[in-house]
Coordinates of C-alpha atoms in Angstrom, one line a residue:
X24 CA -11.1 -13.9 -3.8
X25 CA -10.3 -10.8 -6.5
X26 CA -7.8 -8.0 -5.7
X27 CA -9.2 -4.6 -6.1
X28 CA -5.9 -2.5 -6.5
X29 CA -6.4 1.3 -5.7
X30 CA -3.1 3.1 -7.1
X31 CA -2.8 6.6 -5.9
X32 CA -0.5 8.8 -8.3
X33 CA -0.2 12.7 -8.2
X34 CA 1.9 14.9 -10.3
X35 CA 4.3 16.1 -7.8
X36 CA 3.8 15.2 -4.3
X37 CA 5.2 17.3 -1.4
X38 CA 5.8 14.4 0.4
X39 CA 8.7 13.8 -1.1
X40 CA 10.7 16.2 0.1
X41 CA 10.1 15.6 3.9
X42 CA 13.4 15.2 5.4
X43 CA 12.7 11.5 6.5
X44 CA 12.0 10.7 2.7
X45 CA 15.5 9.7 1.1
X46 CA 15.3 7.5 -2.3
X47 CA 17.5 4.9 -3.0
X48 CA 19.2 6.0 -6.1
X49 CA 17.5 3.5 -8.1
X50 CA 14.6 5.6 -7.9
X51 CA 11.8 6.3 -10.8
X52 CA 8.3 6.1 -10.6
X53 CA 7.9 5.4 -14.1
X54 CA 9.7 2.1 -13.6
X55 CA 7.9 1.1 -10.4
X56 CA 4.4 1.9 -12.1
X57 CA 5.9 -0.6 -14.7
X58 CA 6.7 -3.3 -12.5
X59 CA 3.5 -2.7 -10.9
X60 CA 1.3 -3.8 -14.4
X61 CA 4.5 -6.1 -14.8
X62 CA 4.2 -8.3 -11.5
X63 CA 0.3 -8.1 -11.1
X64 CA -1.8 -11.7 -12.2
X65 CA -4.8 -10.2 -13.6
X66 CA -6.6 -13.3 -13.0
X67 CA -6.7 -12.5 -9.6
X68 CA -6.4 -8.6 -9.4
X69 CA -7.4 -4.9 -11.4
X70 CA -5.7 -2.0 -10.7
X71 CA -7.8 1.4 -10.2
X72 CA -5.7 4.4 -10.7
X73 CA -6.6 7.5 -8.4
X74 CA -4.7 10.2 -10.2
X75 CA -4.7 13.8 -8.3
X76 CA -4.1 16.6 -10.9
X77 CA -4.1 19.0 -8.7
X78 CA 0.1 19.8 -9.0
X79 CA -0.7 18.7 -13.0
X80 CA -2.6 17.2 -15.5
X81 CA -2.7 13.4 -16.4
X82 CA -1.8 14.0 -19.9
X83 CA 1.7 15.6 -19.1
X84 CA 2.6 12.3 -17.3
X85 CA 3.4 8.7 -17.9
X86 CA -0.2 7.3 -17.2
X87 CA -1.5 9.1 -20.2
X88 CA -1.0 5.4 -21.4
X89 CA -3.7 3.7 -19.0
X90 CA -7.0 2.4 -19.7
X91 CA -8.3 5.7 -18.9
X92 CA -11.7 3.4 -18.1
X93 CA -9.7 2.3 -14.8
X94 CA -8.7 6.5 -14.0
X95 CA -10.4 8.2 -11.6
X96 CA -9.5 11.8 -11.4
X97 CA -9.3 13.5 -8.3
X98 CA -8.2 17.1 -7.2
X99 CA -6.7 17.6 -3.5
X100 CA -3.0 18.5 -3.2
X101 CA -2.1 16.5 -0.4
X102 CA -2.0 12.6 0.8
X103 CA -4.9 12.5 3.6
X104 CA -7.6 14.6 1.4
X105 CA -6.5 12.1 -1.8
X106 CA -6.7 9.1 0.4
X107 CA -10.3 10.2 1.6
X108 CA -11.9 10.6 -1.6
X109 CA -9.9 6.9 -2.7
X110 CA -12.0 5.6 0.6
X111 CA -15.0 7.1 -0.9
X112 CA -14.5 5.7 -4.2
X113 CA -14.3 2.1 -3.1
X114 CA -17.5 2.6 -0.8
X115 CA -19.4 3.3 -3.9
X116 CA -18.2 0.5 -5.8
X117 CA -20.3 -2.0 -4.5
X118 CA -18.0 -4.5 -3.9
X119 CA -18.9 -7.7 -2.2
X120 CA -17.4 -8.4 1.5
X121 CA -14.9 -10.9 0.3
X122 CA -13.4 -8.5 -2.6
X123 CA -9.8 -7.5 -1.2
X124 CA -8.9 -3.7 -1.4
X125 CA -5.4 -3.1 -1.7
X126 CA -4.8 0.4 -1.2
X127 CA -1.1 1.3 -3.1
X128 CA 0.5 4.4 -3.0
X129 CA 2.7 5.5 -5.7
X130 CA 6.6 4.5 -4.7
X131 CA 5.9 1.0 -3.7
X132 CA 7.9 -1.7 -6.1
X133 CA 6.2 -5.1 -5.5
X134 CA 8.1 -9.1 -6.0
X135 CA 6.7 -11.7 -8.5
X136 CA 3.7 -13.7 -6.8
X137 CA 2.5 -10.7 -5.1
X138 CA -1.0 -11.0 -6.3
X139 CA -1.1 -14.9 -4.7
X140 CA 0.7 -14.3 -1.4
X141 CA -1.6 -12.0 -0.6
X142 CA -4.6 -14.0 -1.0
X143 CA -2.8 -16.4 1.0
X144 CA -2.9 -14.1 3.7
X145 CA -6.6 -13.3 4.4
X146 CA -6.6 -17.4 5.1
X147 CA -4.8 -16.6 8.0
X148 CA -6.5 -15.0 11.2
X149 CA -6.1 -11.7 10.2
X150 CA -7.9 -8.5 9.0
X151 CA -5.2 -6.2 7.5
X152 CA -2.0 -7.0 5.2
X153 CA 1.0 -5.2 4.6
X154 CA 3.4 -6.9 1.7
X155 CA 6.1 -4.3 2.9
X156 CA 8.5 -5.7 6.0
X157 CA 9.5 -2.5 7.7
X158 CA 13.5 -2.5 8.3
X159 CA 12.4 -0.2 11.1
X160 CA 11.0 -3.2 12.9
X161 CA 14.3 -4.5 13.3
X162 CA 15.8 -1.8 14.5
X163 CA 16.4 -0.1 18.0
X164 CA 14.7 3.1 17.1
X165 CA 11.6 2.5 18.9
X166 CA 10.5 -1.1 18.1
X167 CA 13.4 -2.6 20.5
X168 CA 10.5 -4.0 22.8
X169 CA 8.4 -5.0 19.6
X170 CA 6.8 -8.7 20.2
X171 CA 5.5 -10.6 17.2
X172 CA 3.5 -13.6 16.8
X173 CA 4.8 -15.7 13.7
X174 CA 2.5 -17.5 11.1
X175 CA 2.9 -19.2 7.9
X176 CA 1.1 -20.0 4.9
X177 CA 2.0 -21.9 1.8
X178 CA 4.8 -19.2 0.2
X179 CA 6.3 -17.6 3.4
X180 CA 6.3 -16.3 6.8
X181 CA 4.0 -13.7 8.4
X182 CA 4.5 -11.3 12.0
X183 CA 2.3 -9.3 13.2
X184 CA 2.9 -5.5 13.1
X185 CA 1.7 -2.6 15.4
X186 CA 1.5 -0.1 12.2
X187 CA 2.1 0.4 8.3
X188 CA 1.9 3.1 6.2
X189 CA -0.9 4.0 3.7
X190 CA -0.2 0.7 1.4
X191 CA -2.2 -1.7 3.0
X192 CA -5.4 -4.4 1.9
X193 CA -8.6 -5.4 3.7
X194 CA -11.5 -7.2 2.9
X195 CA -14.2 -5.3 1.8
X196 CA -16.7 -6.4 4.5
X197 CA -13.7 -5.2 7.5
X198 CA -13.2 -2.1 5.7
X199 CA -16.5 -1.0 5.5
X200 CA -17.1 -1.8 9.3
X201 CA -14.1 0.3 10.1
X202 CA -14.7 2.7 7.6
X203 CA -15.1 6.0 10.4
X204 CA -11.5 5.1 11.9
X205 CA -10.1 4.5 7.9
X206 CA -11.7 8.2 7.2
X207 CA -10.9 9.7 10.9
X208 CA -7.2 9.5 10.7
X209 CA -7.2 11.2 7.1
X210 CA -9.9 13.9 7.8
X211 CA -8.3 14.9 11.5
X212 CA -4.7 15.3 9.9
X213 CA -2.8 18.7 11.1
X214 CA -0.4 18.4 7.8
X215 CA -2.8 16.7 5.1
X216 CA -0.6 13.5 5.8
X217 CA -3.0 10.9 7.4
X218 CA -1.9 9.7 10.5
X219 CA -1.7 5.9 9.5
X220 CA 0.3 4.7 12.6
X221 CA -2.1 6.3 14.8
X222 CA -4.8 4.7 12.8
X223 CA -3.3 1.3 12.8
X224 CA -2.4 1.5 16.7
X225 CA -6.6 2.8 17.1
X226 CA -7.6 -0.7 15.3
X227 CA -4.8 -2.9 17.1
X228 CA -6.9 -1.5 20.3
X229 CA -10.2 -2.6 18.9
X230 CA -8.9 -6.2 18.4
X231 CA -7.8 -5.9 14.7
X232 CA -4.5 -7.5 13.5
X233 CA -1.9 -6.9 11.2
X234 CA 0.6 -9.0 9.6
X235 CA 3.9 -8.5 6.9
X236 CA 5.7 -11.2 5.5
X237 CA 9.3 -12.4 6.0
X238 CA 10.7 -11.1 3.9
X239 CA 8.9 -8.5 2.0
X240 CA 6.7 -8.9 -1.1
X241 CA 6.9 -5.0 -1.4
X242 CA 8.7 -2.4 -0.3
X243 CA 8.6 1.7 0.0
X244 CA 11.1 3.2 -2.1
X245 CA 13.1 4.7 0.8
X246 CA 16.4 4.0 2.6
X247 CA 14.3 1.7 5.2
X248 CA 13.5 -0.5 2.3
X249 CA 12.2 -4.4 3.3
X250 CA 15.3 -6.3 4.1
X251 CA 16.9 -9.2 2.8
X252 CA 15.9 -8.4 -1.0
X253 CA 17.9 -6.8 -3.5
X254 CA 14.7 -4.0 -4.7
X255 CA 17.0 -2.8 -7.6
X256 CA 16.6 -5.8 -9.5
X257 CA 13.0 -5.7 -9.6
X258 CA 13.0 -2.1 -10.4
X259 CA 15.2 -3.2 -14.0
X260 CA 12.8 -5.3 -14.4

């Protein structure tokens, strides 16, 4: 199996001012792009970069030092509209049904051994992956009633999940059969923030699973960060 990384990266993102959204204080994109290249086995994974210069151009930021082979430049100013045309980018890659898509949005730091865990994963009876283990999950704030079934595979744990967020992998052969409910909960936002728990709940429904590792292998750079690991080391490299 290969890893087709898709990294979405804007400018300035309006996103993260929503009042949910509060960084650790470790925060800094530059380092978790760094850790990114840093923790990736190339043998088993490429990283595409999806930049949106619509708040800025490329060259005024950090990734003016990427193979600019691997950039694709978009122009959208929002997440749902950047994550279509990242949707549409993979469709016309040609990628055979095995490839894994990992779609990564731009505040996620990521643990050594990432690249293998994953792979691990789609030998498990399952169609999506989520490396992030929502501390929300383990919490009373809606999820009190949540019901997992447990797996393994050689490195750790896995449970599945109702919903993640837009950092997720699929094989290419799932995604392309559930491409219209992928592009539905983007296109039909209100905000220009696709509705990913809605979209993960809509596959759930159509007999699709989901599964996270205990702990995490990644995490979202907010204050529900994946338990049990201390992020900020991984951030210093």
């Amino acid at each position: 199996m290969k890893i087709e990384v898709f990294l979405r990266h804007c400018f300035m993102s309006p996103n993260a001012s929503l009042p949910n959204r509060k960084r650790p204080p470790w925060f800094d994109k530059i380092k978790i792009y760094e850790n990114l290249l840093r923790t990736t086995n190339y043998d088993l994974a490429n990283i595409n970069i999806v930049y949106d210069e619509h708040f800025g151009p490329i060259s005024e930021t950090f990734l003016q030092i990427a193979n600019q082979d691997d950039v694709h430049i978009i122009n959208e100013g929002n997440e749902a509209g950047s994550f279509l045309r990242t949707l549409e980018l993979v469709e016309s890659k040609g990628y055979d049904s095995e490839t894994i898509i990992y779609f990564v949005e731009d505040d996620y730091l990521h643990r050594e051994n990432w690249c293998e865990v994953l792979i691990e994963a789609f030998n498990l009876p399952t169609q999506y992956v989520s490396l992030y283990d929502h501390l929300d999950k383990y919490t009373d704030s809606g999820y009190d009633n949540l019901v997992s079934k447990v797996f393994h595979s050689k490195s750790c744990h896995w449970r599945t999940v109702p919903s993640t967020c837009n950092t997720y992998a699929g094989m290419m052969g799932q995604l392309s059969m559930d491409m219209p409910i992928h592009k539905h909960f983007s296109a039909a936002s209100p905000d220009g923030i696709s509705m990913d728990h809605a979209k993960f709940v809509e596959l759930g429904n159509r007999g699709r699973r989901l599964i996270t590792p205990m702990p995490g292998y990644s995490t979202h750079c907010d204050l529900l960060h994946s338990p049990t690991i201390d992020w900020e080391k991984y951030v210093n490299g």
